[in-house]
mmCIF file of C-alpha atoms and ligand atoms in Angstrom:
data_model
loop_
_atom_site.group_PDB
_atom_site.id
_atom_site.type_symbol
_atom_site.label_atom_id
_atom_site.label_comp_id
_atom_site.label_asym_id
_atom_site.label_seq_id
_atom_site.Cartn_x
_atom_site.Cartn_y
_atom_site.Cartn_z
ATOM 1 C CA MET S 1 0.000 0.000 0.000
ATOM 2 C CA PRO S 2 1.670 3.267 -1.060
ATOM 3 C CA ALA S 3 -0.341 5.549 1.258
ATOM 4 C CA THR S 4 1.497 4.931 4.506
ATOM 5 C CA GLU S 5 2.318 8.188 6.278
ATOM 6 C CA ILE S 6 -0.410 8.867 8.815
ATOM 7 C CA LEU S 7 -1.256 12.572 8.957
ATOM 8 C CA ILE S 8 -4.228 12.372 11.358
ATOM 9 C CA PRO S 9 -4.526 9.295 13.588
ATOM 10 C CA GLU S 10 -7.899 7.679 14.208
ATOM 11 C CA ALA S 11 -7.983 8.792 17.860
ATOM 12 C CA ASP S 12 -7.481 12.446 16.851
ATOM 13 C CA ILE S 13 -10.322 12.230 14.329
ATOM 14 C CA GLN S 14 -12.633 10.705 16.933
ATOM 15 C CA SER S 15 -11.880 13.304 19.606
ATOM 16 C CA ARG S 16 -12.196 16.200 17.144
ATOM 17 C CA LEU S 17 -15.548 14.757 16.052
ATOM 18 C CA THR S 18 -16.873 15.082 19.597
ATOM 19 C CA GLU S 19 -15.631 18.676 19.804
ATOM 20 C CA LEU S 20 -17.130 19.564 16.419
ATOM 21 C CA ALA S 21 -20.511 18.152 17.415
ATOM 22 C CA ALA S 22 -20.467 20.311 20.547
ATOM 23 C CA GLU S 23 -19.436 23.398 18.525
ATOM 24 C CA ILE S 24 -22.225 22.814 16.035
ATOM 25 C CA ASN S 25 -24.875 22.099 18.674
ATOM 26 C CA ALA S 26 -23.927 25.322 20.463
ATOM 27 C CA VAL S 27 -24.866 27.430 17.427
ATOM 28 C CA GLN S 28 -27.501 25.399 15.568
ATOM 29 C CA PRO S 29 -31.079 26.460 16.246
ATOM 30 C CA ASP S 30 -33.096 23.978 18.325
ATOM 31 C CA GLY S 31 -35.101 21.354 16.504
ATOM 32 C CA PRO S 32 -34.326 19.024 13.619
ATOM 33 C CA VAL S 33 -31.257 19.422 11.425
ATOM 34 C CA HIS S 34 -31.135 18.281 7.827
ATOM 35 C CA VAL S 35 -27.590 17.035 7.318
ATOM 36 C CA VAL S 36 -26.476 17.105 3.683
ATOM 37 C CA MET S 37 -23.249 15.361 2.775
ATOM 38 C CA ILE S 38 -21.316 15.466 -0.452
ATOM 39 C CA LEU S 39 -20.679 11.958 -1.790
ATOM 40 C CA LYS S 40 -18.641 10.047 -1.800
ATOM 41 C CA GLY S 41 -15.812 11.621 0.199
ATOM 42 C CA ALA S 42 -17.922 13.003 3.070
ATOM 43 C CA ILE S 43 -19.914 9.855 3.734
ATOM 44 C CA ILE S 44 -17.949 8.409 6.649
ATOM 45 C CA PHE S 45 -17.257 11.739 8.349
ATOM 46 C CA GLY S 46 -20.795 12.932 7.609
ATOM 47 C CA VAL S 47 -22.531 9.931 9.128
ATOM 48 C CA ASP S 48 -20.221 9.873 12.171
ATOM 49 C CA LEU S 49 -20.772 13.596 12.739
ATOM 50 C CA ALA S 50 -24.546 13.374 12.228
ATOM 51 C CA ARG S 51 -24.677 10.661 14.908
ATOM 52 C CA ALA S 52 -22.397 12.602 17.269
ATOM 53 C CA LEU S 53 -24.863 15.525 17.168
ATOM 54 C CA GLU S 54 -27.280 13.315 19.132
ATOM 55 C CA ARG S 55 -30.307 15.231 17.918
ATOM 56 C CA ASN S 56 -33.151 14.761 15.519
ATOM 57 C CA THR S 57 -31.449 14.623 12.115
ATOM 58 C CA THR S 58 -32.488 13.743 8.603
ATOM 59 C CA LEU S 59 -29.993 12.982 5.866
ATOM 60 C CA GLY S 60 -29.589 14.266 2.338
ATOM 61 C CA PHE S 61 -26.934 13.530 -0.265
ATOM 62 C CA LEU S 62 -25.327 15.286 -3.189
ATOM 63 C CA THR S 63 -22.845 13.846 -5.606
ATOM 64 C CA ALA S 64 -20.092 16.152 -6.769
ATOM 65 C CA SER S 65 -17.304 15.162 -9.058
ATOM 66 C CA SER S 66 -14.459 17.596 -9.482
ATOM 67 C CA TYR S 67 -11.356 15.473 -9.458
ATOM 68 C CA GLY S 68 -12.395 12.720 -11.824
ATOM 69 C CA GLU S 69 -9.691 10.104 -11.590
ATOM 70 C CA GLY S 70 -6.300 10.789 -10.058
ATOM 71 C CA THR S 71 -5.157 13.717 -7.947
ATOM 72 C CA GLN S 72 -5.510 16.743 -10.245
ATOM 73 C CA SER S 73 -8.592 18.970 -10.084
ATOM 74 C CA THR S 74 -10.267 19.446 -13.443
ATOM 75 C CA GLY S 75 -11.852 22.751 -12.340
ATOM 76 C CA ARG S 76 -15.259 21.486 -13.477
ATOM 77 C CA VAL S 77 -17.821 20.438 -10.906
ATOM 78 C CA GLU S 78 -20.785 18.269 -11.752
ATOM 79 C CA ILE S 79 -23.529 18.086 -9.118
ATOM 80 C CA ASP S 80 -26.320 15.529 -8.832
ATOM 81 C CA ALA S 81 -28.931 16.821 -6.365
ATOM 82 C CA ARG S 82 -31.598 14.157 -6.779
ATOM 83 C CA HIS S 83 -31.205 12.814 -3.231
ATOM 84 C CA LEU S 84 -30.956 16.146 -1.454
ATOM 85 C CA GLY S 85 -34.263 15.902 0.419
ATOM 86 C CA ASP S 86 -36.421 18.904 1.358
ATOM 87 C CA ILE S 87 -34.436 22.063 2.019
ATOM 88 C CA GLU S 88 -36.957 24.896 2.074
ATOM 89 C CA GLY S 89 -37.575 26.279 5.562
ATOM 90 C CA ARG S 90 -35.261 23.770 7.248
ATOM 91 C CA ASN S 91 -32.053 24.092 9.258
ATOM 92 C CA VAL S 92 -29.439 22.623 6.957
ATOM 93 C CA LEU S 93 -25.891 21.553 7.770
ATOM 94 C CA LEU S 94 -23.720 20.925 4.699
ATOM 95 C CA ILE S 95 -20.805 18.546 5.270
ATOM 96 C CA ASP S 96 -17.839 17.844 3.028
ATOM 97 C CA ASP S 97 -14.611 15.958 3.463
ATOM 98 C CA ILE S 98 -12.159 18.639 2.398
ATOM 99 C CA LEU S 99 -12.212 22.240 1.246
ATOM 100 C CA ASP S 100 -9.574 22.603 -1.439
ATOM 101 C CA THR S 101 -9.939 25.070 -4.347
ATOM 102 C CA GLY S 102 -13.470 25.787 -3.099
ATOM 103 C CA HIS S 103 -15.254 25.200 -6.433
ATOM 104 C CA THR S 104 -17.285 22.227 -5.157
ATOM 105 C CA PHE S 105 -18.379 23.960 -1.973
ATOM 106 C CA SER S 106 -19.222 27.200 -3.713
ATOM 107 C CA LYS S 107 -21.366 25.541 -6.370
ATOM 108 C CA THR S 108 -23.084 23.330 -3.776
ATOM 109 C CA LEU S 109 -23.851 26.304 -1.527
ATOM 110 C CA ASP S 110 -25.433 28.137 -4.480
ATOM 111 C CA ILE S 111 -27.695 25.171 -5.184
ATOM 112 C CA LEU S 112 -28.728 24.844 -1.517
ATOM 113 C CA GLY S 113 -29.177 28.611 -1.056
ATOM 114 C CA ASP S 114 -31.542 28.741 -4.035
ATOM 115 C CA LYS S 115 -33.808 26.261 -2.251
ATOM 116 C CA ARG S 116 -34.336 28.705 0.639
ATOM 117 C CA PRO S 117 -33.302 26.831 3.796
ATOM 118 C CA ALA S 118 -34.172 28.522 7.129
ATOM 119 C CA THR S 119 -30.461 28.367 8.035
ATOM 120 C CA LEU S 120 -27.465 26.985 6.190
ATOM 121 C CA ARG S 121 -24.254 26.157 8.038
ATOM 122 C CA THR S 122 -21.199 24.319 6.777
ATOM 123 C CA CYS S 123 -18.671 21.887 8.187
ATOM 124 C CA VAL S 124 -15.618 20.252 6.617
ATOM 125 C CA LEU S 125 -13.323 17.637 8.087
ATOM 126 C CA MET S 126 -10.247 19.275 6.556
ATOM 127 C CA ASP S 127 -9.325 22.619 5.051
ATOM 128 C CA LYS S 128 -6.397 23.283 2.684
ATOM 129 C CA PRO S 129 -6.481 27.115 2.628
ATOM 130 C CA GLU S 130 -3.313 27.399 0.498
ATOM 131 C CA ARG S 131 -5.123 25.871 -2.458
ATOM 132 C CA ARG S 132 -8.144 28.170 -2.471
ATOM 133 C CA GLU S 133 -9.288 29.643 -5.818
ATOM 134 C CA VAL S 134 -12.755 30.780 -4.667
ATOM 135 C CA ASP S 135 -13.220 33.120 -1.683
ATOM 136 C CA ILE S 136 -15.091 30.752 0.618
ATOM 137 C CA HIS S 137 -14.714 29.270 4.102
ATOM 138 C CA ALA S 138 -16.544 26.699 6.218
ATOM 139 C CA ASP S 139 -18.260 27.593 9.513
ATOM 140 C CA HIS S 140 -16.712 24.569 11.233
ATOM 141 C CA VAL S 141 -13.364 23.002 10.310
ATOM 142 C CA GLY S 142 -12.000 19.774 11.790
ATOM 143 C CA PHE S 143 -8.364 20.162 10.794
ATOM 144 C CA THR S 144 -6.453 22.741 8.770
ATOM 145 C CA ILE S 145 -3.770 20.935 6.782
ATOM 146 C CA GLU S 146 -0.943 21.770 4.408
ATOM 147 C CA ASN S 147 -1.057 21.111 0.714
ATOM 148 C CA HIS S 148 -0.943 17.286 0.757
ATOM 149 C CA PHE S 149 -3.128 14.921 -1.216
ATOM 150 C CA VAL S 150 -4.727 12.819 1.508
ATOM 151 C CA VAL S 151 -6.730 9.614 1.598
ATOM 152 C CA GLY S 152 -8.662 7.648 4.215
ATOM 153 C CA TYR S 153 -11.754 8.188 6.392
ATOM 154 C CA GLY S 154 -13.873 8.584 3.249
ATOM 155 C CA LEU S 155 -11.292 10.153 0.932
ATOM 156 C CA ASP S 156 -10.042 8.143 -2.008
ATOM 157 C CA CYS S 157 -7.476 7.902 -4.724
ATOM 158 C CA ASP S 158 -9.106 6.226 -7.726
ATOM 159 C CA GLU S 159 -11.742 4.814 -5.297
ATOM 160 C CA ALA S 160 -9.191 3.086 -3.021
ATOM 161 C CA TYR S 161 -8.482 3.816 0.688
ATOM 162 C CA ARG S 162 -11.918 5.231 1.642
ATOM 163 C CA THR S 163 -12.378 2.789 4.517
ATOM 164 C CA LEU S 164 -9.072 3.497 6.271
ATOM 165 C CA PRO S 165 -9.815 4.665 9.845
ATOM 166 C CA ASP S 166 -7.205 7.457 9.688
ATOM 167 C CA ILE S 167 -6.065 10.151 7.243
ATOM 168 C CA ARG S 168 -2.873 9.414 5.314
ATOM 169 C CA ILE S 169 -0.692 11.318 2.889
ATOM 170 C CA TYR S 170 -0.934 9.651 -0.504
ATOM 171 C CA ALA S 171 2.517 8.975 -1.861
ATOM 172 C CA PRO S 172 2.658 7.010 -5.120
ATOM 173 C CA GLU S 173 5.385 4.391 -5.226
HETATM 174 P P1 LIG R 1 -12.518 21.644 -4.544
HETATM 175 O O1 LIG R 1 -13.687 21.819 -5.448
HETATM 176 O O2 LIG R 1 -12.602 22.424 -3.256
HETATM 177 O O3 LIG R 1 -11.209 21.884 -5.245
HETATM 178 O O4 LIG R 1 -12.427 20.123 -4.231
HETATM 179 C C1 LIG R 1 -13.090 19.547 -3.228
HETATM 180 C C2 LIG R 1 -13.173 18.077 -3.480
HETATM 181 O O5 LIG R 1 -11.981 17.575 -4.092
HETATM 182 C C3 LIG R 1 -13.277 17.352 -2.152
HETATM 183 O O6 LIG R 1 -14.618 17.185 -1.799
HETATM 184 C C4 LIG R 1 -12.590 16.053 -2.455
HETATM 185 O O7 LIG R 1 -13.531 15.154 -3.005
HETATM 186 C C5 LIG R 1 -11.566 16.389 -3.489
HETATM 187 N N1 LIG R 1 -10.255 16.604 -2.854
HETATM 188 C C6 LIG R 1 -9.643 17.770 -2.600
HETATM 189 N N2 LIG R 1 -8.464 17.581 -1.970
HETATM 190 C C7 LIG R 1 -8.349 16.243 -1.821
HETATM 191 C C8 LIG R 1 -7.365 15.406 -1.210
HETATM 192 O O8 LIG R 1 -6.330 15.828 -0.675
HETATM 193 N N3 LIG R 1 -7.618 14.067 -1.241
HETATM 194 C C9 LIG R 1 -8.731 13.530 -1.813
HETATM 195 N N4 LIG R 1 -8.860 12.212 -1.781
HETATM 196 N N5 LIG R 1 -9.692 14.291 -2.381
HETATM 197 C C10 LIG R 1 -9.487 15.617 -2.377
HETATM 198 MG MG1 LIG R 2 -15.639 15.447 -2.431
#
């Protein structure tokens, strides 16, 4: 397996998850939260975080493809919003795995905003601010990292490594 250097150990992810849930609960309005995660990368973090909130949640999903295959961004983002669920008038929390150039998040936020949620907050597991091309930030950030290509805990390289329990720096052999 080429991806061997652990950047964020499993225990650190789990303890940050608990902190993030507390941060989010402190500012989210009372009542149900509609948690929207961007597939596939956010699925493991998104589900773990939704459960850690320990409140009445519903789930929605978007598919965004920006990287295609490999590690280079194509700059294009294709969004499939068919499994988003109802947004209008609801408190929505958008979750993604990693904020990189910002194109995916920016396009997704436009789509959600157009559907008139009561509130719209955002959370990402990781942020790579150095790589930003669009002026955008997330309300809640798990870890700010340097410009590495990472895999694990939902993140892939050509669909591999998503089920690793930790985050690793991908280093091709
Ligand atoms: P953006 O549109 O912000 O450039 O890209 C965001 C998406 O690109 C993320 O949701 C993720 O799917 C993918 N991405 C960005 N950086 C990485 C990375 O380091 N590793 C992996 N596996 N995917 C990444
Ligand atoms: Mg993604």
